[in-house]
PDB file of C-alpha atoms in Angstrom:
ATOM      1  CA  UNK A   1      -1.547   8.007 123.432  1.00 96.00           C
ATOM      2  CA  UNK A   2      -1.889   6.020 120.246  1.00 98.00           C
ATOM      3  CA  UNK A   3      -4.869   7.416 118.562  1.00 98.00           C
ATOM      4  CA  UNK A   4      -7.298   6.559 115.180  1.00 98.00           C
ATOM      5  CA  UNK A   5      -8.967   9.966 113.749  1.00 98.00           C
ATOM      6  CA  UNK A   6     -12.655   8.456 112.260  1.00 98.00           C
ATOM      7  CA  UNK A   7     -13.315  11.197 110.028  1.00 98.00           C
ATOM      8  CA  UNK A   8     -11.112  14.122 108.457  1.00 97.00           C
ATOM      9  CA  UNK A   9     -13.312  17.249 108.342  1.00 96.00           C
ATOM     10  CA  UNK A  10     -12.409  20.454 109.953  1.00 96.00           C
ATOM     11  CA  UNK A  11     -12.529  18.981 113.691  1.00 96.00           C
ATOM     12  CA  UNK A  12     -10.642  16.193 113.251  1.00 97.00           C
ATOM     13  CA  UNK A  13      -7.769  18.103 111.053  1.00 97.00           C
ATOM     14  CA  UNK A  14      -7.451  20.738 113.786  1.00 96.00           C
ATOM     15  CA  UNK A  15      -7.628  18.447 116.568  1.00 97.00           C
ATOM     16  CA  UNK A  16      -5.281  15.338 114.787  1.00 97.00           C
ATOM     17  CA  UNK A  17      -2.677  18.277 114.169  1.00 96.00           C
ATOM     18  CA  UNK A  18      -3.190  19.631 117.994  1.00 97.00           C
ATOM     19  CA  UNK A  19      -2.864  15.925 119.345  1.00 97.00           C
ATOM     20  CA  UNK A  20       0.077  15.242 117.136  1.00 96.00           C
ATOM     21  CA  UNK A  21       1.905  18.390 118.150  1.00 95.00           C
ATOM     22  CA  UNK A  22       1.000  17.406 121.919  1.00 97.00           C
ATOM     23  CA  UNK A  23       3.558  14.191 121.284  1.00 97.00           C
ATOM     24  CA  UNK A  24       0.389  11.425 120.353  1.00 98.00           C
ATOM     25  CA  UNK A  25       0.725   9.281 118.051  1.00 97.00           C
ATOM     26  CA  UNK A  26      -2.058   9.377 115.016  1.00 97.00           C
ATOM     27  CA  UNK A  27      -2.092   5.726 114.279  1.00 97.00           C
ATOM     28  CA  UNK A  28      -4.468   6.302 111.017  1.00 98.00           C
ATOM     29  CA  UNK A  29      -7.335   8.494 109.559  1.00 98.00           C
ATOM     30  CA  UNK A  30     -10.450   7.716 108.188  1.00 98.00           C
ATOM     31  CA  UNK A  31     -12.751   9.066 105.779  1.00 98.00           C
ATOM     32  CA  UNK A  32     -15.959   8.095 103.340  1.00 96.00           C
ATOM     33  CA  UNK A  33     -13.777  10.032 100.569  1.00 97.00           C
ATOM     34  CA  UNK A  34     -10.502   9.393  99.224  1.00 97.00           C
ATOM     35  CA  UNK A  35      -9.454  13.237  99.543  1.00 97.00           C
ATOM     36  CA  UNK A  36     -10.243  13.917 102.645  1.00 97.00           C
ATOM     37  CA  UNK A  37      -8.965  10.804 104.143  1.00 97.00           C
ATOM     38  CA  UNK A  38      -4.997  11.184 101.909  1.00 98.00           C
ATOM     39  CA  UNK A  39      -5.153  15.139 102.457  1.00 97.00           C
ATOM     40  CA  UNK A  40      -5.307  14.690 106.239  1.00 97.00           C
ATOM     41  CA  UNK A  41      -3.025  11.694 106.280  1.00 97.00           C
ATOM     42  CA  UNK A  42      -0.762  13.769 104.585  1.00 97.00           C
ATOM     43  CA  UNK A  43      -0.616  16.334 107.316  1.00 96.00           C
ATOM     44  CA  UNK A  44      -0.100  13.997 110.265  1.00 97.00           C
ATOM     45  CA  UNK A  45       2.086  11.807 108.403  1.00 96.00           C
ATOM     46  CA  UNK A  46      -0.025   8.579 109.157  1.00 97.00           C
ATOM     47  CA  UNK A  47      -1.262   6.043 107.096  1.00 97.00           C
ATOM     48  CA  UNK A  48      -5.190   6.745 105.458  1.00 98.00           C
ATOM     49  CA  UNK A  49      -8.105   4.983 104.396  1.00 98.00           C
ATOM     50  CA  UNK A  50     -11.821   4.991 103.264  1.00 98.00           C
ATOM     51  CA  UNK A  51     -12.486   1.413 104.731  1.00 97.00           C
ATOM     52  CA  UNK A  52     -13.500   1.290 108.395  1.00 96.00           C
ATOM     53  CA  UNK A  53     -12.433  -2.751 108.206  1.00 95.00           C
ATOM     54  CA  UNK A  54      -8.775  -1.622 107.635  1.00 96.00           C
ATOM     55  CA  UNK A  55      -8.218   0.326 110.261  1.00 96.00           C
ATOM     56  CA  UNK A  56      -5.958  -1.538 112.830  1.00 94.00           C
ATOM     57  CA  UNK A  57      -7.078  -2.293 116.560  1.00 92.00           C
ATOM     58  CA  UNK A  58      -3.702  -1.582 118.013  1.00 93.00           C
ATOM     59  CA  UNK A  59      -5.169   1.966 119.329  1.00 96.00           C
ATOM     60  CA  UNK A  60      -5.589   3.392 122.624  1.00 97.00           C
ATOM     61  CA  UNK A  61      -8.674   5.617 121.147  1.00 98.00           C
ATOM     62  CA  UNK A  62     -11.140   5.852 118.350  1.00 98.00           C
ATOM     63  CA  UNK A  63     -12.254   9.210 117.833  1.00 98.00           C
ATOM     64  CA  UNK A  64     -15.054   9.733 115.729  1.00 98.00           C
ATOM     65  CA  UNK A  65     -15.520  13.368 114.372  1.00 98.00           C
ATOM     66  CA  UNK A  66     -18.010  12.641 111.638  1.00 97.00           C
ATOM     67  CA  UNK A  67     -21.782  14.639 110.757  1.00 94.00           C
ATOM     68  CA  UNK A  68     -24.192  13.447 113.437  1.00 95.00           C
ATOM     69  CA  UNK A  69     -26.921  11.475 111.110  1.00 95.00           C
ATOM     70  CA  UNK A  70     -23.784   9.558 110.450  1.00 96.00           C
ATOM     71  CA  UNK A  71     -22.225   8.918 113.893  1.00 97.00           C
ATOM     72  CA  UNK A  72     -23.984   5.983 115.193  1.00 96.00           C
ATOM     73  CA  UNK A  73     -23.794   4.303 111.876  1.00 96.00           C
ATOM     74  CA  UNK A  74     -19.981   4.894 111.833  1.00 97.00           C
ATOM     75  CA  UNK A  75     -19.303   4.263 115.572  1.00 97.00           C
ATOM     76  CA  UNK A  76     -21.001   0.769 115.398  1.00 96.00           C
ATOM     77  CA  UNK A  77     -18.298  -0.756 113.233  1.00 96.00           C
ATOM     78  CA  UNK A  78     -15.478   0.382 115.232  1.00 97.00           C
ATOM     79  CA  UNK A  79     -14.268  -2.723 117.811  1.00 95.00           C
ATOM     80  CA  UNK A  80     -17.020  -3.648 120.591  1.00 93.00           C
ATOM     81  CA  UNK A  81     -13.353  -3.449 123.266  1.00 94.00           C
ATOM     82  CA  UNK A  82     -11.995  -0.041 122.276  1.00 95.00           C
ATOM     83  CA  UNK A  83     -12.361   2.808 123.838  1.00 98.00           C
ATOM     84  CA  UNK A  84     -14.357   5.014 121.472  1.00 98.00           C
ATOM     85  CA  UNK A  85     -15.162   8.544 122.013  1.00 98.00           C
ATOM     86  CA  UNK A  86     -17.256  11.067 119.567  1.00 98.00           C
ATOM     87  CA  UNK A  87     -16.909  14.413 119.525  1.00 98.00           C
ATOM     88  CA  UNK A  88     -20.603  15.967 118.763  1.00 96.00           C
ATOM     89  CA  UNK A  89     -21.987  18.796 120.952  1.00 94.00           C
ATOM     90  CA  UNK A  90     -25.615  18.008 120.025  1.00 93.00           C
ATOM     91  CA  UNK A  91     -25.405  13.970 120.480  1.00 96.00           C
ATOM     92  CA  UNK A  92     -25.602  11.478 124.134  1.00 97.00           C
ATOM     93  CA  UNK A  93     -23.266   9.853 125.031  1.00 98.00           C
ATOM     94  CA  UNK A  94     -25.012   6.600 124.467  1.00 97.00           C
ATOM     95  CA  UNK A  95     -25.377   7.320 121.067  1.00 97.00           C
ATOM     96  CA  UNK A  96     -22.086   4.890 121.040  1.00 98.00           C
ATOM     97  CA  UNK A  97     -22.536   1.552 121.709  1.00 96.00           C
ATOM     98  CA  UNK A  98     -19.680   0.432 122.786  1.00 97.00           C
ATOM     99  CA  UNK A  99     -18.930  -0.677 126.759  1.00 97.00           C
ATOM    100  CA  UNK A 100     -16.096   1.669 126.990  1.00 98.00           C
ATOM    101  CA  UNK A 101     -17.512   4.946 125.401  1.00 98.00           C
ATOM    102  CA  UNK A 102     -17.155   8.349 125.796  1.00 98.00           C
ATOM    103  CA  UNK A 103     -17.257  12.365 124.465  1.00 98.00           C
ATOM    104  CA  UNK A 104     -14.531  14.558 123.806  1.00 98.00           C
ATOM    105  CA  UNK A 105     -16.292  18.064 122.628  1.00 98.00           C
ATOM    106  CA  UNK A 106     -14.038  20.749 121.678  1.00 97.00           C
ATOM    107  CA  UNK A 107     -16.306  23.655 121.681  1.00 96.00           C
ATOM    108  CA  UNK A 108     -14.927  26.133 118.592  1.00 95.00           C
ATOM    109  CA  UNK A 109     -15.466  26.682 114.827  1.00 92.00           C
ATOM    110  CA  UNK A 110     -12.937  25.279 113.108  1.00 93.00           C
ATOM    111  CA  UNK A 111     -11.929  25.530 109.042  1.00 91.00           C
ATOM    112  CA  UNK A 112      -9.242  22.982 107.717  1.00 90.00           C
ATOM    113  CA  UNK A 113      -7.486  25.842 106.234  1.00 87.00           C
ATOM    114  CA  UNK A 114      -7.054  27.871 109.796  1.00 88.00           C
ATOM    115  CA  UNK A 115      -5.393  25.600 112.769  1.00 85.00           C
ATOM    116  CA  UNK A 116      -6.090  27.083 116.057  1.00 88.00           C
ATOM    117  CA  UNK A 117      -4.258  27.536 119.073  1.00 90.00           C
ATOM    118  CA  UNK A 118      -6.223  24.428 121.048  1.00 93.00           C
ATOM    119  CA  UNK A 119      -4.442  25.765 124.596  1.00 94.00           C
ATOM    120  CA  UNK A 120      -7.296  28.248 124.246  1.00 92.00           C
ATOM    121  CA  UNK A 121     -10.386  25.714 123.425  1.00 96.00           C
ATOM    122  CA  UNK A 122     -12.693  24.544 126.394  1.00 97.00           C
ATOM    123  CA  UNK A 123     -12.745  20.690 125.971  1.00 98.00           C
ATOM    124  CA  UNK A 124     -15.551  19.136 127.828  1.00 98.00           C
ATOM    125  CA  UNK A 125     -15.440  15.800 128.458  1.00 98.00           C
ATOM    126  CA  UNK A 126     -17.758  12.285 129.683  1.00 98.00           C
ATOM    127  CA  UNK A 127     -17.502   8.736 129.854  1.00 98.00           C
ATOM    128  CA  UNK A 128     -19.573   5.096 130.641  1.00 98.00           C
ATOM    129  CA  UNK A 129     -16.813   4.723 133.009  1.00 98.00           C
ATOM    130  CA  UNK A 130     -15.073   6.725 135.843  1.00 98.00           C
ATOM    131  CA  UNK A 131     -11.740   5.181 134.507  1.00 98.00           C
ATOM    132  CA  UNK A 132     -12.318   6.055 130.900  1.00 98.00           C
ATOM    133  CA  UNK A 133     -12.973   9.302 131.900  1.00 98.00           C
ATOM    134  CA  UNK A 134      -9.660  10.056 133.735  1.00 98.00           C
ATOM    135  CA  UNK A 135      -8.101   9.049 130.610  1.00 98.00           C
ATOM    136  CA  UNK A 136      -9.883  11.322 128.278  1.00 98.00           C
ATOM    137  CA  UNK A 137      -9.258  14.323 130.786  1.00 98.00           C
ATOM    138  CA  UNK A 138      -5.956  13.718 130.894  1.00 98.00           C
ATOM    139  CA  UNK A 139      -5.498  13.630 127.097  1.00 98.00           C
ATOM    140  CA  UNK A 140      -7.798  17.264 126.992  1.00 98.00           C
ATOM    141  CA  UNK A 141      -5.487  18.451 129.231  1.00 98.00           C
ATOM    142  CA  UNK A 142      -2.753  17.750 126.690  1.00 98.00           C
ATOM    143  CA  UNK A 143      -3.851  19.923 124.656  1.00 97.00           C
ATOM    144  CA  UNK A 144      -5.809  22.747 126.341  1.00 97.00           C
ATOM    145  CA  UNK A 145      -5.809  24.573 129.589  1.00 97.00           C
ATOM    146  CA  UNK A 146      -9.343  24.556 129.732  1.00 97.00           C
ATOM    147  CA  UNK A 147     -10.955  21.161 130.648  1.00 98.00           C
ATOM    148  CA  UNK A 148     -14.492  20.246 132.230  1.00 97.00           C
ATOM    149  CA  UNK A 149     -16.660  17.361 132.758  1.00 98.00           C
ATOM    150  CA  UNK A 150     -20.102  17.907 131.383  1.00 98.00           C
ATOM    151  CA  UNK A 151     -22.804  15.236 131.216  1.00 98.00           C
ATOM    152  CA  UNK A 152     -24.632  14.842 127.782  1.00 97.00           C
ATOM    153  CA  UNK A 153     -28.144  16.658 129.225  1.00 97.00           C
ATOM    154  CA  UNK A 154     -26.267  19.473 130.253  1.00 97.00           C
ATOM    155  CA  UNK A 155     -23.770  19.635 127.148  1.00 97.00           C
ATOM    156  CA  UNK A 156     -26.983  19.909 124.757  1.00 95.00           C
ATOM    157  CA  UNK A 157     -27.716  23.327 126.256  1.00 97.00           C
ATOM    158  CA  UNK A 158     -23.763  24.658 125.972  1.00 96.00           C
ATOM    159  CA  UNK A 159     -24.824  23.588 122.335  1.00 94.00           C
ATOM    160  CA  UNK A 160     -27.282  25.260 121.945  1.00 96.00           C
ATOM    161  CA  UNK A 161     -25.983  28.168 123.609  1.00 97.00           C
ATOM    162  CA  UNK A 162     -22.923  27.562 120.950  1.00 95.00           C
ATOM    163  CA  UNK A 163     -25.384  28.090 117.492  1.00 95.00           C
ATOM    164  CA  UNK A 164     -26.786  31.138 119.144  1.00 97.00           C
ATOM    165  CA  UNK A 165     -22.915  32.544 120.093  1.00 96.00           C
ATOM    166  CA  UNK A 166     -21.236  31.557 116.470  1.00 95.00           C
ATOM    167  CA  UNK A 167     -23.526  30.370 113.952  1.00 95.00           C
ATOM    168  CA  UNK A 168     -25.887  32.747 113.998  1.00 97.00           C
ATOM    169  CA  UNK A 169     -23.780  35.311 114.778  1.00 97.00           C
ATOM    170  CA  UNK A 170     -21.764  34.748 111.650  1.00 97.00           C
ATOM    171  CA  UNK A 171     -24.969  34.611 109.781  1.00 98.00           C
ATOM    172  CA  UNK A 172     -25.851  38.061 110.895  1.00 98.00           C
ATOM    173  CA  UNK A 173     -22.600  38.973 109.443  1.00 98.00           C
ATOM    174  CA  UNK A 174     -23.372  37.509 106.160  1.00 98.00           C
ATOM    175  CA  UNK A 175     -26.878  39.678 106.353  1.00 98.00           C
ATOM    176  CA  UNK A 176     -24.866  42.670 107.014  1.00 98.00           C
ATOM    177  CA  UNK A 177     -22.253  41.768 104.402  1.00 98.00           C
ATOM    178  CA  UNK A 178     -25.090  41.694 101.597  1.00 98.00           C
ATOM    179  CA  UNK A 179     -26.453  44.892 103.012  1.00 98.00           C
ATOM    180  CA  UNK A 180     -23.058  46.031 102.361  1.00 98.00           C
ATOM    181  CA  UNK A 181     -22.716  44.417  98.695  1.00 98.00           C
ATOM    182  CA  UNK A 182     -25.430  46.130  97.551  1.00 97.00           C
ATOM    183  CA  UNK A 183     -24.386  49.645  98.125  1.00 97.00           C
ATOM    184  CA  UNK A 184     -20.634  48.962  96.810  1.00 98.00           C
ATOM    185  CA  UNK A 185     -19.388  49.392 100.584  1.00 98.00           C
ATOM    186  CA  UNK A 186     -16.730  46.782 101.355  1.00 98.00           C
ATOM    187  CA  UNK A 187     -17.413  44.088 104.347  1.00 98.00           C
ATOM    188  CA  UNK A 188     -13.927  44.537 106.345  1.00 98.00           C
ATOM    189  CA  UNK A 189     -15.830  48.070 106.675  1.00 98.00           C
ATOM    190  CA  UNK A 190     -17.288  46.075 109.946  1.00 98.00           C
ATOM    191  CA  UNK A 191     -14.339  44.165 111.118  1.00 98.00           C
ATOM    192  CA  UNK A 192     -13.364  46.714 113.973  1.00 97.00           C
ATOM    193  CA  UNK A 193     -16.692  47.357 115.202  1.00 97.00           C
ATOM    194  CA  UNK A 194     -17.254  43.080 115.668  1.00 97.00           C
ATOM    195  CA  UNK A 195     -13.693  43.085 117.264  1.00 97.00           C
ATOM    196  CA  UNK A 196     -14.705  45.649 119.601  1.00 97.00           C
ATOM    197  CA  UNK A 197     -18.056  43.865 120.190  1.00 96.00           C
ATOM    198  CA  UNK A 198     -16.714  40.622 120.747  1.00 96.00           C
ATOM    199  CA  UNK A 199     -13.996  41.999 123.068  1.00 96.00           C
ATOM    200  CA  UNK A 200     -16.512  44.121 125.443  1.00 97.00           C
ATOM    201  CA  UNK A 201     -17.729  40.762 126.107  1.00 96.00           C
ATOM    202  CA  UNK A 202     -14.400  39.398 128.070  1.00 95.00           C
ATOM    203  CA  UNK A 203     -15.391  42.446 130.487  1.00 97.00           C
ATOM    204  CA  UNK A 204     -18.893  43.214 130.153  1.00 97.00           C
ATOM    205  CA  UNK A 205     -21.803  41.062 130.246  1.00 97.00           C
ATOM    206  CA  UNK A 206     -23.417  40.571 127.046  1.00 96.00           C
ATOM    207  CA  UNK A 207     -26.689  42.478 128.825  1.00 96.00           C
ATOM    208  CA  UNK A 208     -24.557  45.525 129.898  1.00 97.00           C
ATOM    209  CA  UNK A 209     -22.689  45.639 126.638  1.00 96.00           C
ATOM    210  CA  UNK A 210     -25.746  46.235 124.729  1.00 97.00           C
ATOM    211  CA  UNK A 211     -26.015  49.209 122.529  1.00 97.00           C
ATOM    212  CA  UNK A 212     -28.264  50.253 119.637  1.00 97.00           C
ATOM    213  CA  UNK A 213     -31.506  51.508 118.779  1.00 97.00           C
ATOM    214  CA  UNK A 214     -33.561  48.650 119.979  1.00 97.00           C
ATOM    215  CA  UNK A 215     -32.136  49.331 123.388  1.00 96.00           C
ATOM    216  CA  UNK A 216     -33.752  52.608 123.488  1.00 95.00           C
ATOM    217  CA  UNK A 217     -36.585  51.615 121.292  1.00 96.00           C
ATOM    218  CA  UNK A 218     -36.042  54.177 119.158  1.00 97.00           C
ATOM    219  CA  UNK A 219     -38.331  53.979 116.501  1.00 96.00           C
ATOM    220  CA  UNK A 220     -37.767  56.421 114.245  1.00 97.00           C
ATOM    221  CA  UNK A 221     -34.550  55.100 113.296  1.00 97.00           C
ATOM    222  CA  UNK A 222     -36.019  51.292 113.954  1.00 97.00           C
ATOM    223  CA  UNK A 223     -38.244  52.440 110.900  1.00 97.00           C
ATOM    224  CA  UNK A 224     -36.219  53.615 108.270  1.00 97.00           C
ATOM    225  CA  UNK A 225     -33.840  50.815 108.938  1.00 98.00           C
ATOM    226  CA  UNK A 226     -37.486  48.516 108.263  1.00 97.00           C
ATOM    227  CA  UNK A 227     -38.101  50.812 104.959  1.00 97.00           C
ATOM    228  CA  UNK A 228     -34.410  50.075 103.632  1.00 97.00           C
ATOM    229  CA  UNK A 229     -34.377  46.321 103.699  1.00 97.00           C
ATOM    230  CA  UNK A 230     -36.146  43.245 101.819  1.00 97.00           C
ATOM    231  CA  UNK A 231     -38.810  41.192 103.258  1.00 97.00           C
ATOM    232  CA  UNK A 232     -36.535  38.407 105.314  1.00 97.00           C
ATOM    233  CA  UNK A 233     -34.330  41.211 106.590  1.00 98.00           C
ATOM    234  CA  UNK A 234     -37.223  42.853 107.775  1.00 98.00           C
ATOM    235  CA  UNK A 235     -38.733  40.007 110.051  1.00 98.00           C
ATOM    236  CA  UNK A 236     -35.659  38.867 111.701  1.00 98.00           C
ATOM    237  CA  UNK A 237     -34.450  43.069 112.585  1.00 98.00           C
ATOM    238  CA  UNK A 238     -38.116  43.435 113.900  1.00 98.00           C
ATOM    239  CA  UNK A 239     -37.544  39.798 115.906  1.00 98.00           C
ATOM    240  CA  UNK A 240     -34.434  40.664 117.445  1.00 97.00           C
ATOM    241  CA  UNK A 241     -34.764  43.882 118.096  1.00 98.00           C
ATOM    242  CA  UNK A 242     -37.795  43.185 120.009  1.00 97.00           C
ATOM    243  CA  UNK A 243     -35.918  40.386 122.061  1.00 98.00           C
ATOM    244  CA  UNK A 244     -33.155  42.937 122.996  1.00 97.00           C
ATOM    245  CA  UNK A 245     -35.655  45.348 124.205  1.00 97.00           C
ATOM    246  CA  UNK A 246     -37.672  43.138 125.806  1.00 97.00           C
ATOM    247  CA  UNK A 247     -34.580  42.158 127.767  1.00 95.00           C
ATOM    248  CA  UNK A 248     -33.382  46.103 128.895  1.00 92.00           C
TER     249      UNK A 248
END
């Protein structure tokens, strides 16, 4: 497929590169900034620009990776014929206003500086139109081994689901890395015990693979650990540990 990138964050870089190394054609990129926009034309090898007017309608696909306050801003000055698709877990598909519209949600955190292996990515996929649709599976499919229809009410939960999973799951890391900081103890201290945790997980549910002191409710230690850390620390260990032992 011929293909326009709207936007050059980290989606669009990892997925441009992951279509272009599928055999599609990047016909241009887009971006508000004149950086983004050259760096990632640079890397696909395809013309750039921070105009939406200039970018050419000979295109099988618009896809438009951009932040969602911007999206249906963006979207509505792409051509009323094309076949425009965005790419937001959290946003309808009728966010778009175009006839032939559709979503193409790679669900993964992606960095511009770290390209992923995309065969690994679930790609979940919707469209106005049963055609449309076809179309979009068949580029996912291009690119991934793991593709599924999902309609926008169901996709806001697997987003959901998603910020609870990464997000704020790395953020717990970052909590633990300051814990860290402040006694001089280095962070990659941790990396085996979250590669162990994370792999359980392909085996175990997340329920059985449950360990720690909020499992047993043990208290004593629950305490000390209460004594040793600053007022926000304090509320969200007493919050989750009171979810995970509410759930045993």
């Amino acid at each position: 497929m011929v293909i326009t990138l709207v936007g050059a964050g980290n989606l669009a870089t990892c997925l441009g590169y992951a279509l272009l190394t599928a055999g599609h054609t990047v016909r241009q990129v887009w971006s508000r900034t004149t950086a983004s926009a050259e760096t990632l034309g640079k890397l696909l090898q395809c013309p750039w620009t921070t105009d939406l007017q200039a970018l050419s309608a000979d295109t099988d696909l618009f896809v438009v990776s951009v932040k969602d306050s911007a999206l249906h801003e963006v979207a509505a000055q792409l051509p009323r014929h094309a076949l425009v698709v965005h790419t937001a877990g959290s946003m309808p598909l009728d966010t778009l206003t175009q006839p032939r519209r559709g979503v193409f949600y790679p669900m993964q955190t992606f960095s511009k500086t770290h390209l992923v292996d995309f065969r690994q990515i679930p790609i979940f996929v919707e469209a106005a139109a049963p055609d449309d649709e076809a179309t979009l599976t068949d580029l996912a499919q291009s690119v991934s081994t793991q593709v599924r229809p999902l309609s926008s009410e169901r996709r806001k939960f697997l987003h959901v689901a998603a910020v609870f999973a990464c997000n704020m799951t790395n953020h717990c890391y970052q909590l633990a890395a300051e814990v860290l900081a402040e006694q001089d103890i280095p962070f990659e201290a941790m990396l085996p015990l979250i590669d162990e945790t994370a792999n359980k997980v392909h085996t175990l549910s997340p329920h059985t693979a449950q360990t720690g002191p909020a499992v047993r409710w043990d208290k004593n230690v629950m305490e000390r650990h209460l004594q040793m850390l600053d007022e926000e620390k304090r509320e969200i260990y007493r919050m989750m540990s009171e979810s995970i032992h509410k759930r045993q």
